[in-house]
PDB file of N, CA and C in Angstrom:
ATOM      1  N   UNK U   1       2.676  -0.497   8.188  1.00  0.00           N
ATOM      2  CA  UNK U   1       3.513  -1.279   7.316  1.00  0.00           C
ATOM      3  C   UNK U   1       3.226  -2.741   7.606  1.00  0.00           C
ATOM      4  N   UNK U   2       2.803  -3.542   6.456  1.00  0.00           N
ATOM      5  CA  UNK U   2       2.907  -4.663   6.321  1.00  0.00           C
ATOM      6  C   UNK U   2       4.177  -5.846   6.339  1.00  0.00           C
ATOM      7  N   UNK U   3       4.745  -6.770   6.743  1.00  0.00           N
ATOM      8  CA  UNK U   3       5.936  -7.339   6.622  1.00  0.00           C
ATOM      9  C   UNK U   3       5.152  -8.600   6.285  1.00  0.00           C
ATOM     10  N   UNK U   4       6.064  -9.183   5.592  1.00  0.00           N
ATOM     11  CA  UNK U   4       5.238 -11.003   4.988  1.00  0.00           C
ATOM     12  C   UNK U   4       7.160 -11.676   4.491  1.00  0.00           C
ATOM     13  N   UNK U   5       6.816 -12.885   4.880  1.00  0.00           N
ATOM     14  CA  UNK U   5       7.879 -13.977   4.476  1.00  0.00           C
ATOM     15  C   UNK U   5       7.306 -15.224   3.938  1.00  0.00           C
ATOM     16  N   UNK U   6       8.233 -15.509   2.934  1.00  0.00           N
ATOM     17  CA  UNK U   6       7.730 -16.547   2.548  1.00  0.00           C
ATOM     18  C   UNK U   6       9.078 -17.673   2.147  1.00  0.00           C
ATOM     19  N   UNK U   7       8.690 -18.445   2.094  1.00  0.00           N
ATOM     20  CA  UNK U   7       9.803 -19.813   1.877  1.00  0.00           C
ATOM     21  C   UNK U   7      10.859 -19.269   0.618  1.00  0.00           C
ATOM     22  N   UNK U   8      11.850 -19.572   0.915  1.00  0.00           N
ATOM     23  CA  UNK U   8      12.885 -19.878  -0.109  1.00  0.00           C
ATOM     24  C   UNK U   8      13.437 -17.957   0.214  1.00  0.00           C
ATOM     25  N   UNK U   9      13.289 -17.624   1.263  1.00  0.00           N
ATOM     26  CA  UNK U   9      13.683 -16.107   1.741  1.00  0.00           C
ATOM     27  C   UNK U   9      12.931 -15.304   1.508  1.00  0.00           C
ATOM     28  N   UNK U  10      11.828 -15.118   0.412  1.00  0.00           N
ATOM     29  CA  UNK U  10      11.378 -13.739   0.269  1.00  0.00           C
ATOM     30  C   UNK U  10      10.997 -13.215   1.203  1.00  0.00           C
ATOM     31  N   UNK U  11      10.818 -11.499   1.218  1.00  0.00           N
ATOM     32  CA  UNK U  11      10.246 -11.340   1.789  1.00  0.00           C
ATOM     33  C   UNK U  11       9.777 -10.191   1.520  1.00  0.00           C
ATOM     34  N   UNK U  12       8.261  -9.801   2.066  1.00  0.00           N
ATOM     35  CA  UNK U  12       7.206  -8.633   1.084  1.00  0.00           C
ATOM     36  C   UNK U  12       6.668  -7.638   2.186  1.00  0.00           C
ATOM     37  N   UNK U  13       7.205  -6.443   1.077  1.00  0.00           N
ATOM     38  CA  UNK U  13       6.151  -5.174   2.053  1.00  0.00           C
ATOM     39  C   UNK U  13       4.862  -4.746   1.975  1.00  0.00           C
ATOM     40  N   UNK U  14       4.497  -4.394   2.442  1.00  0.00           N
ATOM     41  CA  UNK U  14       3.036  -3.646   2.049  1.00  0.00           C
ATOM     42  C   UNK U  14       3.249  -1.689   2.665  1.00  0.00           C
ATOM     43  N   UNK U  15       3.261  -0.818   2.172  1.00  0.00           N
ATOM     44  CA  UNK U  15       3.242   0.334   3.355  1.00  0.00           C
ATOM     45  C   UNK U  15       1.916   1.133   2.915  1.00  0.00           C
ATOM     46  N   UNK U  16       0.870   1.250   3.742  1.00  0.00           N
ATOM     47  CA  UNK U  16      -0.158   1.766   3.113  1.00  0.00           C
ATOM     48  C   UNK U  16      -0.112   3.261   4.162  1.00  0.00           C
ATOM     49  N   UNK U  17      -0.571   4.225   3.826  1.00  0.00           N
ATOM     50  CA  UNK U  17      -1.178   5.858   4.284  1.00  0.00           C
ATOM     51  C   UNK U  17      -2.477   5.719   5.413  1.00  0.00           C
ATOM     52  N   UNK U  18      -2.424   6.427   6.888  1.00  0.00           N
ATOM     53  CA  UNK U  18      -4.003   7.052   7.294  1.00  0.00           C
ATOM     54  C   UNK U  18      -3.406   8.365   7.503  1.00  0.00           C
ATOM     55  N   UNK U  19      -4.145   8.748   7.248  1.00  0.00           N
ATOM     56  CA  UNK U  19      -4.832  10.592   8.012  1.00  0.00           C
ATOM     57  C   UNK U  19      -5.222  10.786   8.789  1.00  0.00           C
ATOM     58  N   UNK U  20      -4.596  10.924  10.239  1.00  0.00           N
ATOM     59  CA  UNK U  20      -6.336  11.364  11.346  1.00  0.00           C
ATOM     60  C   UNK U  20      -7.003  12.080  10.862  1.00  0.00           C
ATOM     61  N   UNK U  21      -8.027  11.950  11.470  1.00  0.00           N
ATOM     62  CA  UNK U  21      -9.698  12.614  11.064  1.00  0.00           C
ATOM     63  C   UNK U  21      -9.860  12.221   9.667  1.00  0.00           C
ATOM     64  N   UNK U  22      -9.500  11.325   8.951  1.00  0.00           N
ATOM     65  CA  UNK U  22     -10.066  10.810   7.844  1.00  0.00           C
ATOM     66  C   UNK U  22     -10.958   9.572   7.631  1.00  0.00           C
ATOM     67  N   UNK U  23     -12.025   9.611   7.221  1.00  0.00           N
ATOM     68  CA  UNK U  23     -13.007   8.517   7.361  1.00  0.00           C
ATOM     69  C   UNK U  23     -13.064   7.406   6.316  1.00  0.00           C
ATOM     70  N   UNK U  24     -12.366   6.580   6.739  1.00  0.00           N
ATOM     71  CA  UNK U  24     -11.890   5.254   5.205  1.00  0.00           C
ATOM     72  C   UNK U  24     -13.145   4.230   5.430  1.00  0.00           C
ATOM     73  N   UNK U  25     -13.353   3.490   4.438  1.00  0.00           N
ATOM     74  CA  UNK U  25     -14.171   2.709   3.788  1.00  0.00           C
ATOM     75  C   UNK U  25     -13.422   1.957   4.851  1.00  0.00           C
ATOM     76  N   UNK U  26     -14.702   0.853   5.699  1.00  0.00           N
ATOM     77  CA  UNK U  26     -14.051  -0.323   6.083  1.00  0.00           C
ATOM     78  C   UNK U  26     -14.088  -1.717   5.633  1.00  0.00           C
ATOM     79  N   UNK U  27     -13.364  -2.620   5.608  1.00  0.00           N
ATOM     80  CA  UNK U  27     -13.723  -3.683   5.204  1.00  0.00           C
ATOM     81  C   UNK U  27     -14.878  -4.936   6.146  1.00  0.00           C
ATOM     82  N   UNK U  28     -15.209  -6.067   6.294  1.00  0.00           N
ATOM     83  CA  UNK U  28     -15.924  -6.910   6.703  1.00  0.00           C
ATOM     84  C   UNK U  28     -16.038  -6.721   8.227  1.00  0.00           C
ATOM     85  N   UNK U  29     -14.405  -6.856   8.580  1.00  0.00           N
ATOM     86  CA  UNK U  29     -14.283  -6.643  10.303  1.00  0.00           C
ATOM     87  C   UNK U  29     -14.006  -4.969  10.939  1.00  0.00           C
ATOM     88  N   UNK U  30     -14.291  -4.401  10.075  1.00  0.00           N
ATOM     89  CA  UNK U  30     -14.718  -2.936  10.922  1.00  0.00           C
ATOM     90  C   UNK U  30     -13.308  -2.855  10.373  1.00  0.00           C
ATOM     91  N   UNK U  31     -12.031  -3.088   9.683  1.00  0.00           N
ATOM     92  CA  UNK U  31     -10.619  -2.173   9.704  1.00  0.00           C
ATOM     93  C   UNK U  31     -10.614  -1.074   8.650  1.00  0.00           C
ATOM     94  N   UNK U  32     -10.860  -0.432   8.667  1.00  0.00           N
ATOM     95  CA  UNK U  32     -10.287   0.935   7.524  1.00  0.00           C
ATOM     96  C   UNK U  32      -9.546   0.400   6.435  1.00  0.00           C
ATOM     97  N   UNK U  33      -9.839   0.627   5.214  1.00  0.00           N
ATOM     98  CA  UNK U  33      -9.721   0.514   4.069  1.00  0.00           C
ATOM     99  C   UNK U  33      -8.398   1.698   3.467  1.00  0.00           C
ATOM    100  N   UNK U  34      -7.563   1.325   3.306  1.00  0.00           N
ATOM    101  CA  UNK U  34      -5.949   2.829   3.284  1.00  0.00           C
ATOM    102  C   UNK U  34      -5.689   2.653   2.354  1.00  0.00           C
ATOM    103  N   UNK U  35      -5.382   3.525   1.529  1.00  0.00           N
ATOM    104  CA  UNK U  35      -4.695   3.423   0.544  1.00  0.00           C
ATOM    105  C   UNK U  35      -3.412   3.367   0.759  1.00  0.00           C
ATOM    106  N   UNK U  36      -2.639   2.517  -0.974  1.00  0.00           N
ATOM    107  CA  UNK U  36      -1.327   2.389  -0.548  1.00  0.00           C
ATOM    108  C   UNK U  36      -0.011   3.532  -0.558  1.00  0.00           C
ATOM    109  N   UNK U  37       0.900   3.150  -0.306  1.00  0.00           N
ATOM    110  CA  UNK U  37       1.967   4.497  -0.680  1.00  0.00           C
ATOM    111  C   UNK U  37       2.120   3.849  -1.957  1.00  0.00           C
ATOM    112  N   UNK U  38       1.898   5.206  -2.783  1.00  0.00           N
ATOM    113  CA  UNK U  38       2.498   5.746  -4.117  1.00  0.00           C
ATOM    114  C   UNK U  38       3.391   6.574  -4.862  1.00  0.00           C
ATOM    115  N   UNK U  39       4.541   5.548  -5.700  1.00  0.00           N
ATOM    116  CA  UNK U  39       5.001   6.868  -6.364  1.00  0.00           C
ATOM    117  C   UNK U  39       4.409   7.266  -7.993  1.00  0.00           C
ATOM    118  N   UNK U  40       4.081   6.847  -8.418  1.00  0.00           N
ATOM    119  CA  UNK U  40       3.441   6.600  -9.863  1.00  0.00           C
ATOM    120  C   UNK U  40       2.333   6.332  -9.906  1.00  0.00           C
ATOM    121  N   UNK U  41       1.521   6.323 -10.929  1.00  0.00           N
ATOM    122  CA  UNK U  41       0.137   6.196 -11.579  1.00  0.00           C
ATOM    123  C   UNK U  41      -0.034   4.879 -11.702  1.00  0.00           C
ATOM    124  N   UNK U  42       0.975   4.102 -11.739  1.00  0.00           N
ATOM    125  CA  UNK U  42       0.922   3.023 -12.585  1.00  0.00           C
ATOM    126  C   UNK U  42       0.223   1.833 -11.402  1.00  0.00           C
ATOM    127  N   UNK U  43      -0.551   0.933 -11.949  1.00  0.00           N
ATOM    128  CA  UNK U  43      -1.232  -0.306 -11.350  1.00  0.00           C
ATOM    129  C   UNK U  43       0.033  -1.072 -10.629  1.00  0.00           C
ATOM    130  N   UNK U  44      -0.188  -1.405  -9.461  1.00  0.00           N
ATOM    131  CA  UNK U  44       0.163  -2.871  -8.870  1.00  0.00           C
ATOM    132  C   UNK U  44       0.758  -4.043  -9.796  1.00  0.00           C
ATOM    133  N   UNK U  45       2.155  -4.563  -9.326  1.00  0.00           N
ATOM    134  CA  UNK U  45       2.117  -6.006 -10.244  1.00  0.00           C
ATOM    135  C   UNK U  45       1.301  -6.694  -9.878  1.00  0.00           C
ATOM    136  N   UNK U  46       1.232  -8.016 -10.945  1.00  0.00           N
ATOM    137  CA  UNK U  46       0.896  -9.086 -10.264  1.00  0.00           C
ATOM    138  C   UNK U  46       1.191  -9.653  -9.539  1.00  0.00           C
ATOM    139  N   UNK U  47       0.094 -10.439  -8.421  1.00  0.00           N
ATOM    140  CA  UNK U  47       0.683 -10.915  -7.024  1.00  0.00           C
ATOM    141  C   UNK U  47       0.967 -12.251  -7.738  1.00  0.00           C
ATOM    142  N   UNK U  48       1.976 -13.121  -7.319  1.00  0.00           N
ATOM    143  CA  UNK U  48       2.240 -14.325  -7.758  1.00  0.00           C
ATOM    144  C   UNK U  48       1.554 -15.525  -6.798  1.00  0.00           C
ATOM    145  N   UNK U  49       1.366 -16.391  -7.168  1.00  0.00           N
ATOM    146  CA  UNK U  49       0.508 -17.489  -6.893  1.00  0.00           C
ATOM    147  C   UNK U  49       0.208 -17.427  -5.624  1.00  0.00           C
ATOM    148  N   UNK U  50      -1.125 -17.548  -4.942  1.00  0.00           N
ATOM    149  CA  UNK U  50      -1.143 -18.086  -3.441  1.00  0.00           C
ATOM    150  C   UNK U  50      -0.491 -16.484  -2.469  1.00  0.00           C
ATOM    151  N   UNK U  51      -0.155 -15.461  -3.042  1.00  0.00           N
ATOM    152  CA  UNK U  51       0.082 -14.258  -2.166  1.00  0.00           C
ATOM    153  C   UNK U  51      -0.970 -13.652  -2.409  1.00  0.00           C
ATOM    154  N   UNK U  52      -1.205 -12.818  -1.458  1.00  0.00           N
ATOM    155  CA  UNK U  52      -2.433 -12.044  -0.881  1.00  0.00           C
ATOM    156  C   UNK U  52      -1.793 -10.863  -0.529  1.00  0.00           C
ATOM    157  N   UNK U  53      -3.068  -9.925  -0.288  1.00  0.00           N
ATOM    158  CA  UNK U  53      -3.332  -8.504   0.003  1.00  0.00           C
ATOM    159  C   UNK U  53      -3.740  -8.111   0.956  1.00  0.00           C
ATOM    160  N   UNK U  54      -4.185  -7.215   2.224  1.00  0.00           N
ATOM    161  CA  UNK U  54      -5.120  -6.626   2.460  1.00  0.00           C
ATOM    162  C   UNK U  54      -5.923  -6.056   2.058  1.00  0.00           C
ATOM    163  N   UNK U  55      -7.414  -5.418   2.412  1.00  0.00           N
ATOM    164  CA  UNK U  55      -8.023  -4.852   1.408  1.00  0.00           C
ATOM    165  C   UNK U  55      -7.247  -3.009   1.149  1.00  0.00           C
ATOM    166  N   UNK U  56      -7.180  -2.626   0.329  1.00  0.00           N
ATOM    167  CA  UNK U  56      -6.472  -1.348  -0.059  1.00  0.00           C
ATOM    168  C   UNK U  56      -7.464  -0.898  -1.201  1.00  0.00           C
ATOM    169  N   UNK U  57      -6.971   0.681  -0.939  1.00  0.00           N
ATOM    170  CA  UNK U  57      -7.549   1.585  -1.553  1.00  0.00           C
ATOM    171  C   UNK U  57      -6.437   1.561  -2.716  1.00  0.00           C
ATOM    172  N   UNK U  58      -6.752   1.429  -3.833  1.00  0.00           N
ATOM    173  CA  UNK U  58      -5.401   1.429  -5.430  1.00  0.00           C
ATOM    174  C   UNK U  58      -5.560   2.969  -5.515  1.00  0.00           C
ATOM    175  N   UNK U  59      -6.715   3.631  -5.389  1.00  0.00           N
ATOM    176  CA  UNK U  59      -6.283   4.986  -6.171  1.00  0.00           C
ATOM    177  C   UNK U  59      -5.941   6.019  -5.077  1.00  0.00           C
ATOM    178  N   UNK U  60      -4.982   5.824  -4.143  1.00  0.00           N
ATOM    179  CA  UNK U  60      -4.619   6.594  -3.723  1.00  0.00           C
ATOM    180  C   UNK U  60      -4.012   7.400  -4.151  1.00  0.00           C
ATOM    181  N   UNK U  61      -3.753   8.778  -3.075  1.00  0.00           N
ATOM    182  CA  UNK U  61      -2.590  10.126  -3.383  1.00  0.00           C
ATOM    183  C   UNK U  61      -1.001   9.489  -3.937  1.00  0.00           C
ATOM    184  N   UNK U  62      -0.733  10.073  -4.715  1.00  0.00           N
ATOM    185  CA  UNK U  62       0.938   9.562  -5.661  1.00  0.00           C
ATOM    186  C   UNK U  62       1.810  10.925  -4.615  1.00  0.00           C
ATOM    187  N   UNK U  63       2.599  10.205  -3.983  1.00  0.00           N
ATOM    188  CA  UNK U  63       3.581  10.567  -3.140  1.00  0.00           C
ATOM    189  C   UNK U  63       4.648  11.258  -4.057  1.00  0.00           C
ATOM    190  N   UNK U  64       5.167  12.814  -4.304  1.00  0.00           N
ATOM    191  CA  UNK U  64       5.932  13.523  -4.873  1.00  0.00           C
ATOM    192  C   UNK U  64       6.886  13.807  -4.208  1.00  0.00           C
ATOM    193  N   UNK U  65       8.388  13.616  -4.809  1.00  0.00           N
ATOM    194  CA  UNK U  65       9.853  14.940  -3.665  1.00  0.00           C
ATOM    195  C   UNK U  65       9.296  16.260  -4.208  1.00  0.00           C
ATOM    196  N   UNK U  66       9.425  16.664  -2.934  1.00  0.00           N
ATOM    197  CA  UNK U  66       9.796  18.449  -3.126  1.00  0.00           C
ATOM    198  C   UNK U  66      11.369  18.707  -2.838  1.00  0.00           C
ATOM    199  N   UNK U  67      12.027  17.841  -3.390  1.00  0.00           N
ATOM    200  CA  UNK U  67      13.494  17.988  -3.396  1.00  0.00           C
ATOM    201  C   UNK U  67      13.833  18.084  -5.353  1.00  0.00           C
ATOM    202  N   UNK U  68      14.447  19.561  -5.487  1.00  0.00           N
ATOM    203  CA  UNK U  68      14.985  20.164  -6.623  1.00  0.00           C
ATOM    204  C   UNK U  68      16.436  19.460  -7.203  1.00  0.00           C
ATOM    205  N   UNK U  69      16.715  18.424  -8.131  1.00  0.00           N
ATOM    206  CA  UNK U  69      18.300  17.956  -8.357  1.00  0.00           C
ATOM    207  C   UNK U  69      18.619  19.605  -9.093  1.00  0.00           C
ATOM    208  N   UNK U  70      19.891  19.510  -8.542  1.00  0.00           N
ATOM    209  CA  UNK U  70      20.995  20.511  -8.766  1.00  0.00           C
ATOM    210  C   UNK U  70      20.671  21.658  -7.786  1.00  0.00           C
ATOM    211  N   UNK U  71      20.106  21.619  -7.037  1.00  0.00           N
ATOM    212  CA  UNK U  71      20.120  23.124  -5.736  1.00  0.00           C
ATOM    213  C   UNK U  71      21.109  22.484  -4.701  1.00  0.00           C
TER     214      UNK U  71
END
C-alpha cells in the first residue's frame, strides 16, 4: 500500500496485488511491476496536476465478493 499527502489535507492511496512465486515485469530499478487492486473494468481517473504513480500493471485481476446479499 501506497500512502501520499498533499497540501491543503489530501490524502492518496495506492493498494496494488503480489503473488509469491509470481514473476512481474520490472521497472528501471529492478522493482516489480503489480498490478493494482480492482473492483471494475473500468480505467483509472485522471491524476490531477503534478500527481504521480508508480509504475503499475492497469490490467490487472478485478477483485469479486463471494458474499451472496440476502443469505
Amino acid at each position: 500500500m501506497l500512502i501520499g499527502e498533499r497540501r491543503g489535507g489530501k490524502v492518496l492511496f495506492c493498494l496494488m496485488l503480489e503473488d509469491e512465486g509470481v514473476e512481474y515485469q520490472k521497472d528501471s530499478k529492478g522493482n516489480p511491476i503489480l498490478p493494482i487492486f480492482r473492483l471494475t473494468g473500468e480505467p483509472l481517473p485522471a491524476l490531477e496536476n503534478g500527481q504521480t504513480l508508480p509504475p503499475y500493471e492497469p490490467l490487472g485481476p478485478i477483485c469479486k465478493s463471494a458474499v451472496k446479499m440476502g443469505q
